[in-house]
Short mmCIF file of C-alpha atoms and ligand atoms in Angstrom, two decimals:
data_model
loop_
_atom_site.label_atom_id
_atom_site.label_comp_id
_atom_site.label_asym_id
_atom_site.label_seq_id
_atom_site.Cartn_x
_atom_site.Cartn_y
_atom_site.Cartn_z
CA MET A 7 83.69 -21.07 123.49
CA SER A 8 80.19 -20.60 122.04
CA ARG A 9 79.34 -17.52 119.95
CA LEU A 10 77.20 -16.27 122.80
CA ASP A 11 79.98 -16.69 125.38
CA ALA A 12 82.46 -14.98 123.09
CA MET A 13 80.06 -12.07 122.66
CA ARG A 14 79.46 -11.93 126.42
CA SER A 15 83.15 -11.47 127.15
CA THR A 16 83.63 -8.94 124.33
CA LEU A 17 80.71 -6.89 125.64
CA GLU A 18 82.04 -7.06 129.16
CA ALA A 19 85.32 -5.57 127.94
CA CYS A 20 83.34 -2.76 126.23
CA ARG A 21 81.15 -2.25 129.34
CA GLN A 22 78.04 -3.12 127.28
CA SER A 23 76.98 -6.33 129.04
CA HIS A 24 73.43 -5.01 129.46
CA LEU A 25 72.83 -5.74 125.77
CA LEU A 26 72.63 -9.47 126.54
CA GLN A 27 70.74 -9.03 129.78
CA HIS A 28 67.40 -10.11 128.29
CA ILE A 29 68.69 -12.82 125.97
CA ASP A 30 67.17 -15.73 127.90
CA GLY A 31 63.68 -14.29 127.49
CA LEU A 32 64.04 -14.04 123.68
CA SER A 33 62.92 -16.59 121.11
CA GLU A 34 65.65 -18.50 119.30
CA ILE A 35 65.13 -16.36 116.21
CA ASP A 36 65.36 -13.13 118.19
CA GLN A 37 68.49 -14.38 119.94
CA GLU A 38 70.09 -14.98 116.56
CA VAL A 39 68.98 -11.54 115.31
CA LEU A 40 70.53 -9.91 118.37
CA LEU A 41 73.79 -11.82 118.04
CA LYS A 42 74.06 -10.91 114.36
CA ARG A 43 73.33 -7.28 115.17
CA LEU A 44 76.00 -7.20 117.87
CA GLU A 45 78.54 -8.93 115.61
CA SER A 46 77.96 -6.21 113.00
CA LEU A 47 79.12 -3.48 115.41
CA PRO A 48 82.71 -2.17 115.36
CA LEU A 49 83.27 -3.79 118.76
CA GLU A 50 87.04 -3.46 118.75
CA SER A 51 87.00 0.29 118.33
CA LEU A 52 83.89 0.83 120.47
CA PRO A 53 85.60 1.70 123.80
CA ALA A 54 87.75 4.38 122.15
CA MET A 55 84.79 5.75 120.17
CA ILE A 56 82.69 5.98 123.30
CA GLU A 57 85.43 7.73 125.20
CA GLN A 58 86.30 10.21 122.46
CA LEU A 59 82.93 10.87 120.84
CA VAL A 60 80.17 9.98 123.28
CA LEU A 61 81.48 10.89 126.72
CA ALA A 62 83.57 13.81 125.47
CA ALA A 63 82.74 16.28 122.73
CA PRO A 64 85.64 16.91 120.33
CA VAL A 65 86.61 20.59 120.27
CA ALA A 66 85.48 22.02 116.96
CA GLY A 67 86.71 25.02 115.06
CA ASP A 68 90.36 24.88 116.11
CA GLY A 69 91.67 24.03 112.63
CA ASP A 70 93.65 26.33 110.37
CA LEU A 71 91.15 27.30 107.64
CA HIS A 72 91.76 28.60 104.14
CA PRO A 73 89.33 29.00 101.23
CA ALA A 74 89.11 26.07 98.83
CA PRO A 75 90.12 26.54 95.19
CA CYS A 76 87.16 26.06 92.85
CA VAL A 77 86.72 25.72 89.13
CA CYS A 78 84.05 27.81 87.45
CA ILE A 79 82.75 27.90 83.93
CA LYS A 80 81.04 31.29 83.96
CA PRO A 81 83.06 34.46 84.57
CA GLU A 82 80.32 35.99 86.76
CA GLN A 83 80.54 33.08 89.21
CA ALA A 84 84.13 33.65 90.36
CA CYS A 85 83.81 32.89 94.06
CA GLY A 86 86.99 33.00 96.14
CA SER A 87 90.01 31.34 94.58
CA VAL A 88 88.79 30.13 91.20
CA ASP A 89 90.01 28.86 87.93
CA LEU A 90 87.88 29.70 84.90
CA ILE A 91 87.83 26.86 82.38
CA ASP A 92 86.15 25.99 79.11
CA ALA A 93 82.85 24.21 79.71
CA GLU A 94 82.64 22.87 76.17
CA ASP A 95 85.90 21.03 76.51
CA LEU A 96 84.62 19.41 79.72
CA ARG A 97 81.25 18.59 78.17
CA VAL A 98 82.90 16.70 75.32
CA ARG A 99 84.95 14.60 77.75
CA GLY A 100 81.92 13.90 79.96
CA GLU A 101 79.71 12.95 77.02
CA ALA A 102 82.37 10.53 75.81
CA MET A 103 82.23 8.81 79.23
CA LEU A 104 78.43 8.57 79.02
CA GLU A 105 78.48 7.27 75.47
CA ALA A 106 81.00 4.63 76.48
CA GLY A 107 78.72 3.50 79.36
CA ARG A 108 81.36 4.28 81.97
CA VAL A 109 79.06 6.17 84.38
CA ALA A 110 76.41 5.01 86.88
CA ALA A 111 73.90 7.03 88.87
CA PHE A 112 73.97 6.64 92.64
CA THR A 113 71.30 8.00 94.98
CA VAL A 114 71.76 8.04 98.74
CA ALA A 115 68.29 7.51 100.15
CA GLY A 116 68.97 5.89 103.50
CA GLY A 117 68.32 8.95 105.67
CA GLN A 118 65.47 9.18 108.13
CA GLY A 119 64.03 12.48 106.90
CA THR A 120 62.99 13.46 110.42
CA ARG A 121 62.82 17.19 109.63
CA LEU A 122 60.44 16.65 106.70
CA GLY A 123 58.21 14.36 108.73
CA TRP A 124 56.94 12.45 105.65
CA ASN A 125 55.42 9.06 106.36
CA GLY A 126 57.56 6.98 104.00
CA PRO A 127 60.96 7.04 102.32
CA LYS A 128 61.90 10.59 101.29
CA GLY A 129 62.20 9.53 97.64
CA THR A 130 58.44 8.85 97.60
CA PHE A 131 57.70 12.48 98.51
CA PRO A 132 55.62 14.36 95.89
CA ALA A 133 58.09 17.03 94.86
CA SER A 134 57.26 18.57 91.49
CA PRO A 135 55.16 21.77 91.44
CA VAL A 136 52.31 20.75 89.13
CA SER A 137 51.87 16.99 88.94
CA GLY A 138 53.41 16.20 92.33
CA LYS A 139 55.78 13.60 90.88
CA PRO A 140 57.74 11.82 93.60
CA LEU A 141 61.47 12.44 93.79
CA PHE A 142 62.30 8.90 92.58
CA ARG A 143 60.17 9.41 89.44
CA LEU A 144 61.92 12.70 88.66
CA PHE A 145 65.32 10.98 88.79
CA ALA A 146 64.04 8.00 86.77
CA GLU A 147 62.85 10.40 84.05
CA GLN A 148 66.30 11.99 83.96
CA ILE A 149 67.82 8.56 83.51
CA LEU A 150 65.39 7.71 80.70
CA ALA A 151 66.18 11.02 79.00
CA ALA A 152 69.93 10.42 79.40
CA GLU A 153 69.60 6.94 77.88
CA ARG A 154 67.83 8.42 74.88
CA ARG A 155 70.51 11.06 74.48
CA TRP A 156 73.62 8.96 74.98
CA GLY A 157 72.33 5.67 73.66
CA ARG A 158 73.40 3.55 76.65
CA THR A 159 71.63 1.79 79.48
CA ILE A 160 72.36 3.77 82.62
CA ARG A 161 72.64 1.72 85.80
CA TRP A 162 71.03 3.21 88.90
CA TYR A 163 72.31 2.24 92.37
CA ILE A 164 70.20 3.30 95.34
CA MET A 165 71.32 3.14 98.96
CA THR A 166 68.46 2.57 101.37
CA SER A 167 68.48 1.71 105.06
CA GLU A 168 66.98 -1.07 107.13
CA SER A 169 64.07 1.20 108.01
CA ASN A 170 63.06 2.12 104.46
CA ASP A 171 64.45 -0.62 102.19
CA SER A 172 61.31 -2.72 101.80
CA GLN A 173 59.06 0.33 101.39
CA THR A 174 61.41 1.72 98.74
CA ARG A 175 61.47 -1.56 96.82
CA ALA A 176 57.67 -1.82 96.99
CA PHE A 177 57.31 1.75 95.71
CA PHE A 178 59.45 0.99 92.66
CA LEU A 179 57.56 -2.21 91.93
CA ASP A 180 54.16 -0.55 92.37
CA ASN A 181 55.25 2.10 89.89
CA ARG A 182 56.79 -0.39 87.41
CA CYS A 183 60.19 1.20 88.05
CA PHE A 184 58.92 4.37 86.36
CA GLY A 185 59.59 2.90 82.91
CA LEU A 186 63.10 1.67 83.66
CA ASP A 187 64.07 -1.98 83.39
CA ARG A 188 64.05 -3.51 86.86
CA ARG A 189 67.43 -5.13 86.12
CA GLN A 190 69.19 -1.81 85.68
CA ILE A 191 68.38 -0.77 89.27
CA MET A 192 70.27 -2.13 92.26
CA MET A 193 69.17 -1.27 95.79
CA PHE A 194 71.07 -2.09 98.93
CA PRO A 195 70.76 -1.05 102.57
CA GLN A 196 73.50 0.85 104.37
CA GLY A 197 75.06 0.03 107.72
CA MET A 198 73.51 0.94 111.06
CA MET A 199 75.02 2.35 114.24
CA PRO A 200 73.62 2.25 117.77
CA ALA A 201 72.56 5.26 119.83
CA PHE A 202 74.50 5.78 123.06
CA ASP A 203 73.40 7.22 126.40
CA MET A 204 75.37 10.47 126.50
CA LYS A 205 76.07 10.24 130.24
CA THR A 206 77.09 6.58 130.57
CA GLY A 207 78.16 5.63 127.04
CA LYS A 208 75.89 2.59 127.17
CA ILE A 209 74.07 1.55 124.00
CA LEU A 210 70.36 2.30 124.40
CA LEU A 211 67.74 -0.42 124.07
CA GLU A 212 64.53 0.06 122.12
CA ARG A 213 63.04 -3.00 123.80
CA PRO A 214 64.55 -6.05 125.53
CA GLY A 215 67.26 -7.47 123.25
CA VAL A 216 66.87 -4.76 120.60
CA PRO A 217 69.40 -1.89 120.55
CA VAL A 218 68.29 1.52 119.22
CA MET A 219 69.90 1.72 115.77
CA SER A 220 70.02 4.34 113.02
CA PRO A 221 71.72 4.62 109.61
CA ASP A 222 75.46 5.26 109.76
CA GLY A 223 75.43 8.45 107.65
CA HIS A 224 75.87 9.09 103.94
CA GLY A 225 79.56 8.35 104.48
CA GLY A 226 78.38 4.78 105.03
CA SER A 227 77.96 4.63 101.24
CA PHE A 228 81.52 3.47 100.66
CA HIS A 229 81.16 0.44 102.87
CA ALA A 230 77.62 -0.26 101.64
CA LEU A 231 78.73 -0.07 97.99
CA LEU A 232 81.43 -2.62 98.69
CA ALA A 233 79.52 -4.92 101.04
CA SER A 234 76.50 -5.13 98.72
CA GLY A 235 78.66 -6.14 95.77
CA ALA A 236 77.73 -2.91 93.94
CA ILE A 237 81.37 -2.01 93.24
CA ASP A 238 82.06 -5.47 91.78
CA HIS A 239 78.82 -5.17 89.80
CA MET A 240 79.93 -1.78 88.42
CA GLU A 241 83.43 -2.91 87.58
CA GLY A 242 82.06 -5.99 85.82
CA ARG A 243 80.12 -3.63 83.54
CA GLY A 244 82.95 -1.21 82.78
CA ILE A 245 81.62 1.53 85.06
CA GLU A 246 84.41 3.78 86.24
CA ALA A 247 82.59 6.81 87.64
CA ILE A 248 79.76 7.00 90.17
CA SER A 249 77.51 10.06 89.98
CA TYR A 250 76.51 10.54 93.64
CA PHE A 251 73.52 12.68 94.61
CA GLN A 252 71.05 12.97 97.47
CA VAL A 253 67.44 11.93 97.25
CA ASP A 254 66.01 15.24 98.46
CA ASN A 255 66.93 17.66 95.68
CA PRO A 256 64.54 17.47 92.70
CA LEU A 257 66.86 19.67 90.61
CA SER A 258 69.89 17.47 91.13
CA PRO A 259 71.30 16.57 87.70
CA VAL A 260 71.62 12.80 87.80
CA LEU A 261 74.33 12.80 85.11
CA ASP A 262 76.11 16.05 84.29
CA PRO A 263 78.60 15.82 81.39
CA ILE A 264 80.47 19.00 82.43
CA PHE A 265 80.93 17.69 85.96
CA LEU A 266 82.07 14.30 84.64
CA GLY A 267 84.44 16.08 82.27
CA LEU A 268 86.07 17.95 85.16
CA HIS A 269 86.46 14.68 87.07
CA ALA A 270 88.31 13.24 84.06
CA ASP A 271 90.44 16.34 83.49
CA LYS A 272 93.89 15.47 84.84
CA ALA A 273 94.93 19.13 85.00
CA HIS A 274 92.33 19.79 87.69
CA SER A 275 91.48 16.49 89.32
CA SER A 276 93.07 13.20 90.27
CA GLY A 277 89.83 11.64 89.02
CA GLU A 278 88.99 10.18 92.43
CA PHE A 279 86.50 12.49 94.13
CA THR A 280 85.04 15.58 92.47
CA SER A 281 82.43 17.89 94.01
CA LYS A 282 80.04 20.69 93.16
CA MET A 283 79.45 23.87 95.10
CA VAL A 284 77.17 26.91 94.95
CA SER A 285 78.07 30.32 96.31
CA LYS A 286 76.55 30.77 99.74
CA ALA A 287 73.44 32.97 99.59
CA SER A 288 74.43 34.78 102.82
CA PRO A 289 76.98 34.35 105.61
CA ASP A 290 74.22 32.77 107.72
CA GLU A 291 73.12 30.13 105.22
CA LYS A 292 73.17 26.72 106.91
CA VAL A 293 75.40 24.80 104.52
CA GLY A 294 78.85 23.34 105.03
CA VAL A 295 81.63 25.02 103.05
CA PHE A 296 84.58 23.56 101.19
CA ALA A 297 87.87 24.73 102.69
CA PHE A 298 91.43 23.71 103.38
CA ILE A 299 91.35 22.42 106.96
CA ASN A 300 94.87 22.14 108.36
CA GLY A 301 96.14 21.93 104.80
CA CYS A 302 93.70 19.28 103.64
CA LEU A 303 90.63 19.90 101.44
CA GLY A 304 87.36 19.09 103.15
CA VAL A 305 84.03 20.48 104.28
CA VAL A 306 83.54 22.60 107.40
CA GLU A 307 80.05 22.22 108.84
CA TYR A 308 78.29 25.58 109.30
CA THR A 309 78.13 24.91 113.03
CA ASP A 310 81.94 24.67 113.11
CA LEU A 311 82.57 27.94 111.28
CA SER A 312 83.10 30.86 113.68
CA GLU A 313 81.00 34.00 113.22
CA ALA A 314 84.16 35.89 112.16
CA GLU A 315 85.09 33.22 109.59
CA ALA A 316 81.54 33.04 108.23
CA ARG A 317 81.52 36.81 107.67
CA SER A 318 85.10 37.37 106.55
CA THR A 319 85.51 38.75 103.04
CA ASP A 320 88.35 38.99 100.53
CA GLU A 321 89.76 42.17 98.96
CA SER A 322 86.87 42.31 96.47
CA GLY A 323 84.25 42.06 99.22
CA ARG A 324 83.23 38.42 98.52
CA LEU A 325 82.81 35.93 101.35
CA ARG A 326 86.07 34.00 101.84
CA PHE A 327 84.25 30.83 102.85
CA ALA A 328 81.51 30.90 100.23
CA ALA A 329 81.84 27.49 98.58
CA GLY A 330 78.62 25.84 99.80
CA ASN A 331 78.52 22.04 99.61
CA ILE A 332 75.45 20.78 97.72
CA ALA A 333 76.31 17.09 98.11
CA MET A 334 76.92 16.13 94.49
CA HIS A 335 80.07 14.17 93.81
CA ILE A 336 81.69 12.04 91.15
CA ILE A 337 83.50 9.14 92.78
CA SER A 338 85.66 6.73 90.84
CA THR A 339 84.91 3.06 91.47
CA ASP A 340 88.60 2.47 92.28
CA PHE A 341 88.56 5.21 94.85
CA ALA A 342 85.28 3.97 96.39
CA ARG A 343 86.84 0.53 96.82
CA ARG A 344 89.99 2.02 98.32
CA VAL A 345 88.03 4.06 100.89
CA ALA A 346 85.78 1.11 101.74
CA THR A 347 88.68 -1.25 102.32
CA ALA A 348 90.86 1.25 104.15
CA GLY A 349 89.58 0.06 107.52
CA GLN A 350 87.09 1.17 110.13
CA ASP A 351 88.95 4.27 111.20
CA ASP A 352 89.49 5.85 107.84
CA LEU A 353 86.51 8.17 107.60
CA PRO A 354 85.95 9.92 110.91
CA TRP A 355 82.75 9.54 112.92
CA HIS A 356 80.73 12.65 113.72
CA ARG A 357 78.53 12.93 116.78
CA ALA A 358 74.95 14.24 116.82
CA VAL A 359 73.19 14.99 120.10
CA LYS A 360 69.60 13.70 119.94
CA LYS A 361 66.49 13.00 122.00
CA VAL A 362 66.01 9.24 121.83
CA SER A 363 63.23 7.18 123.47
CA HIS A 364 64.36 3.86 124.93
CA ILE A 365 63.78 1.48 127.83
CA ASP A 366 65.59 1.49 131.14
CA HIS A 367 67.68 -1.67 130.72
CA ARG A 368 67.39 -2.56 134.42
CA THR A 369 63.63 -2.12 134.88
CA GLY A 370 62.35 -2.31 131.28
CA GLU A 371 60.46 0.93 131.91
CA PRO A 372 59.92 3.12 128.79
CA MET A 373 61.90 6.38 128.88
CA MET A 374 60.69 9.39 126.86
CA PRO A 375 63.30 12.10 127.43
CA SER A 376 62.25 15.75 127.22
CA GLU A 377 65.87 16.83 126.71
CA PRO A 378 68.60 15.43 124.43
CA ASN A 379 69.94 12.29 126.11
CA ALA A 380 71.78 10.39 123.39
CA ILE A 381 74.61 10.49 120.89
CA LYS A 382 74.27 9.10 117.39
CA LEU A 383 77.35 8.59 115.24
CA GLU A 384 77.50 9.15 111.49
CA ARG A 385 80.07 9.26 108.74
CA PHE A 386 80.01 11.93 106.04
CA VAL A 387 80.75 11.21 102.40
CA PHE A 388 82.72 14.42 101.87
CA ASP A 389 85.36 13.37 104.40
CA ALA A 390 86.67 11.14 101.62
CA MET A 391 88.04 14.32 99.99
CA GLY A 392 90.88 14.16 102.48
CA ILE A 393 91.94 10.80 101.05
CA ALA A 394 91.87 11.88 97.38
CA ALA A 395 95.16 13.12 95.91
CA LYS A 396 93.66 16.08 94.07
CA PRO A 397 89.93 16.61 94.54
CA ALA A 398 88.34 19.24 92.27
CA ILE A 399 85.34 21.45 93.06
CA LEU A 400 83.06 22.87 90.36
CA GLU A 401 80.96 25.99 90.91
CA VAL A 402 77.42 25.71 89.54
CA ASP A 403 74.32 27.91 89.57
CA ARG A 404 72.07 27.38 92.56
CA ALA A 405 68.98 28.32 90.50
CA GLU A 406 69.71 25.50 88.05
CA GLN A 407 70.65 22.67 90.39
CA PHE A 408 69.77 23.14 94.05
CA ALA A 409 66.24 23.18 95.47
CA PRO A 410 66.45 20.80 98.46
CA ILE A 411 63.47 19.55 100.44
CA LYS A 412 64.63 19.16 104.01
CA ASN A 413 61.97 20.79 106.19
CA ALA A 414 58.18 20.62 106.49
CA THR A 415 57.86 24.41 106.18
CA GLY A 416 59.97 27.52 105.53
CA ILE A 417 63.52 27.42 104.17
CA ASP A 418 64.39 24.29 102.15
CA SER A 419 60.81 23.02 102.30
CA ALA A 420 58.58 21.53 99.59
CA GLU A 421 57.06 24.98 99.12
CA SER A 422 60.39 26.76 98.59
CA SER A 423 61.61 23.94 96.35
CA LYS A 424 58.47 24.09 94.18
CA GLN A 425 58.91 27.85 93.75
CA MET A 426 62.54 27.31 92.71
CA GLN A 427 61.50 24.62 90.23
CA SER A 428 58.83 26.94 88.76
CA ASP A 429 61.40 29.77 88.63
CA LEU A 430 63.86 27.62 86.69
CA TYR A 431 61.34 26.19 84.25
CA GLY A 432 59.69 29.62 83.84
CA ASP A 433 63.09 30.97 82.91
CA TRP A 434 63.52 28.21 80.29
CA LEU A 435 60.09 29.05 78.83
CA GLU A 436 61.04 32.73 78.62
CA GLN A 437 64.22 31.81 76.79
CA ALA A 438 62.01 29.86 74.37
CA GLY A 439 59.94 33.01 73.75
CA VAL A 440 56.95 32.26 76.03
CA GLN A 441 55.53 35.17 78.03
CA VAL A 442 55.64 34.15 81.68
CA PRO A 443 54.12 36.04 84.66
CA ARG A 444 56.51 37.35 87.32
CA ARG A 445 55.78 38.88 90.70
CA GLY A 446 57.33 42.14 91.89
CA ASP A 447 60.10 40.16 93.64
CA GLY A 448 61.06 38.51 90.33
CA HIS A 449 59.70 35.04 91.14
CA ILE A 450 57.51 33.27 88.60
CA ASP A 451 53.81 33.76 89.41
CA ALA A 452 52.62 30.35 88.18
CA ALA A 453 53.37 26.68 88.88
CA ILE A 454 55.56 25.39 86.04
CA GLU A 455 57.00 21.95 85.52
CA ILE A 456 59.05 20.60 82.63
CA SER A 457 59.78 16.88 82.58
CA PRO A 458 63.35 15.84 81.76
CA LEU A 459 61.70 13.74 79.06
CA THR A 460 60.64 17.00 77.38
CA ALA A 461 63.80 19.04 78.02
CA MET A 462 66.96 18.75 80.07
CA SER A 463 67.90 22.40 79.48
CA ALA A 464 66.41 25.55 77.98
CA SER A 465 67.88 24.82 74.55
CA ASP A 466 66.04 21.45 74.41
CA LEU A 467 62.75 23.39 74.21
CA GLU A 468 63.49 24.34 70.61
CA GLY A 469 60.85 22.71 68.47
CA VAL A 470 58.59 21.83 71.43
CA ASP A 471 54.99 22.95 70.97
CA LEU A 472 54.54 25.69 73.62
CA PRO A 473 51.84 28.29 74.36
CA SER A 474 52.73 31.93 73.61
CA LYS A 475 51.77 33.00 77.12
CA ILE A 476 51.24 31.53 80.59
CA ALA A 477 48.58 33.30 82.66
CA LYS A 478 49.20 34.44 86.23
CA GLY A 479 48.56 31.81 88.88
CA VAL A 480 47.92 28.90 86.49
CA SER A 481 49.65 25.52 86.46
CA PHE A 482 51.55 24.47 83.36
CA ALA A 483 53.36 21.20 82.79
CA CYS A 484 54.97 19.75 79.69
P1 UTP B 4 70.24 14.54 105.58
O1 UTP B 4 71.51 14.92 106.22
O2 UTP B 4 69.38 15.66 105.11
O3 UTP B 4 69.44 13.61 106.56
O4 UTP B 4 70.55 13.56 104.40
P2 UTP B 4 68.00 12.95 106.46
O5 UTP B 4 68.10 11.73 107.29
O6 UTP B 4 67.52 12.76 105.05
O7 UTP B 4 67.02 14.00 107.13
P3 UTP B 4 66.92 14.48 108.64
O8 UTP B 4 68.25 15.07 108.99
O9 UTP B 4 66.56 13.28 109.48
O10 UTP B 4 65.82 15.49 108.60
C1 UTP B 4 71.09 14.01 103.19
C2 UTP B 4 71.04 12.86 102.21
O11 UTP B 4 71.83 11.79 102.67
C3 UTP B 4 71.05 10.61 102.77
C4 UTP B 4 69.61 11.09 102.87
O12 UTP B 4 68.71 10.08 102.45
C5 UTP B 4 69.64 12.30 101.96
O13 UTP B 4 69.58 11.90 100.60
N1 UTP B 4 71.47 9.87 103.95
C6 UTP B 4 71.61 10.50 105.13
C7 UTP B 4 71.68 8.53 103.83
O14 UTP B 4 71.53 7.94 102.75
N2 UTP B 4 72.06 7.83 104.94
C8 UTP B 4 72.23 8.43 106.13
O15 UTP B 4 72.59 7.72 107.10
C9 UTP B 4 72.01 9.79 106.24
#
């Protein structure tokens, strides 16, 4: 049987024959592209996925929830069930891993950034408050600073997607890799999943012979790391720990010795999958929280937390489910390989209801829905916690590490992120003895930016030539 005939009968069994309906009108190259695309889909599990996730919505919020245990290094943090441990001990362990070259940086940058609405990969977005450095440059500067400090070349792995891979590569080349050696950076695209009509379960077509596809979620990183050869590449270079972070948080520490130290601390972690959290700012904050779900550590999306659970407090009045997920993880290379090879069904798929333009596959007519009409499926990286023997969670300060840029305006926008960056760097300057203007609400009343190449923490400012005072409303960068 030819490849095309084999695909025809597989699609018939999945009730997706319409995908080949236009094949005769396609060029030979486009026919091949379509066949390859269809062969990349999880065709065997498709009928069950459609039945369980597209045509029916899984009932959320029926799990037995308990607060997650967290490790904190500052007594005032103490959120929920915590264990206070010595940060210095962790730092020493983490620094030893960095000095031995056992850690790589890993940025997930394959998302579509629809909420931000930026015309280009999110990592190219100008994010810093004074010089408007793009997110990728800010991370590159952290890597350069880390190399200076720990005396090792730090490898940087970046997951892109089909839609932004070439633009991302071009951006790095145009900017001479921001001072890094091109050979220390490895980029690879993640997998894609089709969009399904939510009433019929049929895969939507963008145009004849081209299914509507989108990236398969940050949980696609495990498979992408393996399929691209990145895990082999890491193992060949003695890298044991992957420092995972998202592209949209300019304050994300690319390599955090304390975090790495916790990952390597057998008393607290199995050294497979370690996470960071910040205390939720309010019960209504839209972040997922770490929790035991039916006895297994994981993340509950804010949409799946009931109002009563979101507001419930412990005996000291603190939120019970306060451990907000900020999407920073240390993943061991062994564990990443294990998750990636565990099979298609290991990490669950999550459904998102979306408005997706497409063509009517019978008439070819363009369809621009005014209401949500489609289901997209994604995997989430934090679901791997459920596979790790003993995942650990570290509490960190929001003000130091979390200023995400998700939206065009308002909460978690470039504007709010820039204020948080100025607040942090203003605080560092104050600690260094500089007089810094503050508004009545306590926020810094100036735009302040400190490059990681100048300082990675307040104490690094010792000996740096600084002004004695910053005037209200001015911009200051160093
Ligand atoms: P988000 O969940 O914020 O999604 O991604 P997004 O695609 O960037 O933005 P919206 O929802 O369309 O507005 C969080 C992080 O995970 C990465 C993103 O690039 C970002 O760093 N991500 C997300 C991927 O790498 N791949 C995906 O399939 C989804």
